[in-house]
Amino acid sequence: MTPRGIERSTVLTATPDQVWAAVGDFGALADWHPHLPPSTIEDDADPELPGAVRVFAVDGEIVARERLLEHDAGARRYRYALLDPLVLPVGDYVATLAVRPHADGAEVHWSAVYRGADEVVPEVESLFGDRTYATGLAALHARFARPGAGPAV
């Protein structure tokens, strides 16, 4: 399997600290992402400590598990690995969600590296890049939009 990467980002009209307050809790992704089911943290682990496992379930069936690898509140960043069940034939999937200062407020950058065959790349781009990352970033954009501001370009 060949090394691959995906990334999406958006600029928000809010401070990096305001954005991090919304996205920085590894265990609360569904609080701001409109298309993901609520998650639980296995074994009541601290969702800010590496090793915590976030579990997504739909109708009682586990659809995804992710392990926190790094949580750096000072840098406004966390990294996690996709465990199981794998919805696509990929390996070594590690994602990073980061909030950075930007001249207009804050930039949220969501990216991942993984291993996958050529034929799986369009599916990964669609499922993770567009339906997960881009949808979540659009929700953040709407959440932090200034009243009266025009739509994002």
Coordinates of C-alpha atoms in Angstrom, one line a residue:
M1 CA 0.0 0.0 0.0
T2 CA 1.2 3.5 -1.0
P3 CA 1.6 6.4 1.5
R4 CA -1.2 8.9 1.0
G5 CA -2.5 12.1 2.5
I6 CA -5.7 14.2 2.7
E7 CA -6.3 17.6 4.1
R8 CA -9.0 20.3 4.4
S9 CA -8.9 23.7 6.1
T10 CA -11.0 26.7 6.7
V11 CA -10.5 30.2 8.1
L12 CA -12.9 31.4 10.8
T13 CA -13.6 34.9 12.1
A14 CA -13.0 33.8 15.7
T15 CA -9.9 33.7 17.9
P16 CA -7.9 30.5 17.9
D17 CA -8.7 30.1 21.6
Q18 CA -12.5 30.4 20.9
V19 CA -12.3 27.8 18.1
W20 CA -10.1 25.4 20.3
A21 CA -12.7 25.7 23.0
A22 CA -15.2 24.3 20.6
V23 CA -13.1 21.5 19.0
G24 CA -10.4 20.6 21.4
D25 CA -12.2 18.0 23.4
F26 CA -11.3 14.6 21.8
G27 CA -14.4 13.1 23.3
A28 CA -16.9 15.7 22.0
L29 CA -16.5 15.7 18.2
A30 CA -20.3 15.2 17.7
D31 CA -20.9 18.4 19.8
W32 CA -19.8 20.5 16.8
H33 CA -19.9 18.0 13.8
P34 CA -23.4 17.6 12.5
H35 CA -23.0 14.3 10.7
L36 CA -21.2 12.2 13.3
P37 CA -22.9 10.2 16.0
P38 CA -22.1 10.9 19.6
S39 CA -19.0 9.1 20.9
T40 CA -18.0 7.6 24.2
I41 CA -14.5 7.2 25.6
E42 CA -13.7 3.6 26.5
D43 CA -13.0 2.7 30.1
D44 CA -13.9 6.3 31.3
A45 CA -10.4 7.4 30.2
D46 CA -9.5 11.1 30.2
P47 CA -10.2 12.3 26.7
E48 CA -7.1 14.6 26.8
L49 CA -4.6 11.9 27.6
P50 CA -2.9 9.9 24.9
G51 CA -4.3 6.4 24.8
A52 CA -7.9 7.3 25.2
V53 CA -10.1 5.5 22.7
R54 CA -13.1 7.3 21.2
V55 CA -15.9 5.0 20.1
F56 CA -18.7 5.9 17.6
A57 CA -21.8 3.6 17.6
V58 CA -25.0 3.7 15.6
D59 CA -28.0 1.7 17.0
G60 CA -25.6 0.0 19.4
E61 CA -23.2 -1.2 16.7
I62 CA -19.7 0.2 16.8
V63 CA -18.9 1.9 13.5
A64 CA -15.5 3.4 14.4
R65 CA -12.8 3.5 17.1
E66 CA -10.0 6.0 17.3
R67 CA -7.1 6.2 19.7
L68 CA -5.8 9.6 20.8
L69 CA -2.0 9.8 20.1
E70 CA -1.3 13.3 21.2
H71 CA -3.3 16.2 22.7
D72 CA -1.5 19.5 22.9
A73 CA -3.8 22.2 24.2
G74 CA -1.0 24.8 24.1
A75 CA -0.5 24.2 20.4
R76 CA -4.2 23.7 19.9
R77 CA -3.7 20.3 18.2
Y78 CA -4.5 16.6 18.6
R79 CA -3.6 13.5 16.6
Y80 CA -5.4 10.3 16.6
A81 CA -5.3 6.9 14.8
L82 CA -8.2 5.1 13.2
L83 CA -8.4 1.6 14.8
D84 CA -11.4 -0.5 13.9
P85 CA -13.7 -1.3 12.3
L86 CA -12.1 0.0 9.2
V87 CA -14.7 1.1 6.7
L88 CA -12.2 1.2 3.9
P89 CA -9.1 -0.9 3.2
V90 CA -6.5 1.5 4.5
G91 CA -3.7 1.1 7.0
D92 CA -1.8 3.3 9.4
Y93 CA -4.5 6.1 9.3
V94 CA -3.4 8.9 11.5
A95 CA -5.3 12.3 11.5
T96 CA -4.5 15.7 13.0
L97 CA -6.9 18.4 13.9
A98 CA -5.2 21.8 14.5
V99 CA -6.2 25.4 15.1
R100 CA -3.7 28.0 14.1
P101 CA -3.7 31.8 14.2
H102 CA -4.6 33.5 11.0
A103 CA -4.8 37.2 10.0
D104 CA -8.6 36.9 9.8
G105 CA -9.0 34.9 13.0
A106 CA -8.2 31.2 13.1
E107 CA -7.4 28.5 10.6
V108 CA -8.7 25.0 11.3
H109 CA -6.6 22.4 9.5
W110 CA -7.8 18.7 9.5
S111 CA -5.5 16.3 7.8
A112 CA -4.5 12.6 7.7
V113 CA -1.8 10.3 6.4
Y114 CA -2.6 6.7 5.6
R115 CA -1.6 3.8 3.4
G116 CA -3.9 2.7 0.6
A117 CA -4.1 1.4 -3.0
D118 CA -4.8 3.7 -5.9
E119 CA -8.4 2.5 -6.2
V120 CA -9.3 3.4 -2.6
V121 CA -8.1 7.1 -2.8
P122 CA -11.4 8.5 -4.3
E123 CA -13.4 6.7 -1.5
V124 CA -11.1 8.1 1.2
E125 CA -11.3 11.6 -0.3
S126 CA -15.1 11.3 -0.3
L127 CA -15.7 9.7 3.1
F128 CA -13.0 11.4 5.1
G129 CA -12.0 14.5 3.1
D130 CA -15.4 15.6 2.0
R131 CA -18.1 14.0 4.2
T132 CA -16.2 14.1 7.5
Y133 CA -13.5 16.9 7.3
A134 CA -15.1 19.4 5.0
T135 CA -18.6 18.9 6.5
G136 CA -17.2 19.5 10.0
L137 CA -15.3 22.5 8.9
A138 CA -18.4 24.0 7.2
A139 CA -20.3 23.6 10.4
L140 CA -17.6 25.4 12.3
H141 CA -17.6 28.2 9.6
A142 CA -21.4 28.6 10.1
R143 CA -21.0 28.5 13.9
F144 CA -18.4 31.3 13.9
A145 CA -19.7 33.4 11.1
R146 CA -20.2 37.0 11.8
P147 CA -23.8 38.3 11.7
G148 CA -24.4 39.9 8.3
A149 CA -21.3 38.4 6.8
G150 CA -21.7 36.9 3.3
P151 CA -21.2 33.2 2.6
A152 CA -17.8 31.7 2.6
V153 CA -16.0 31.6 -0.7

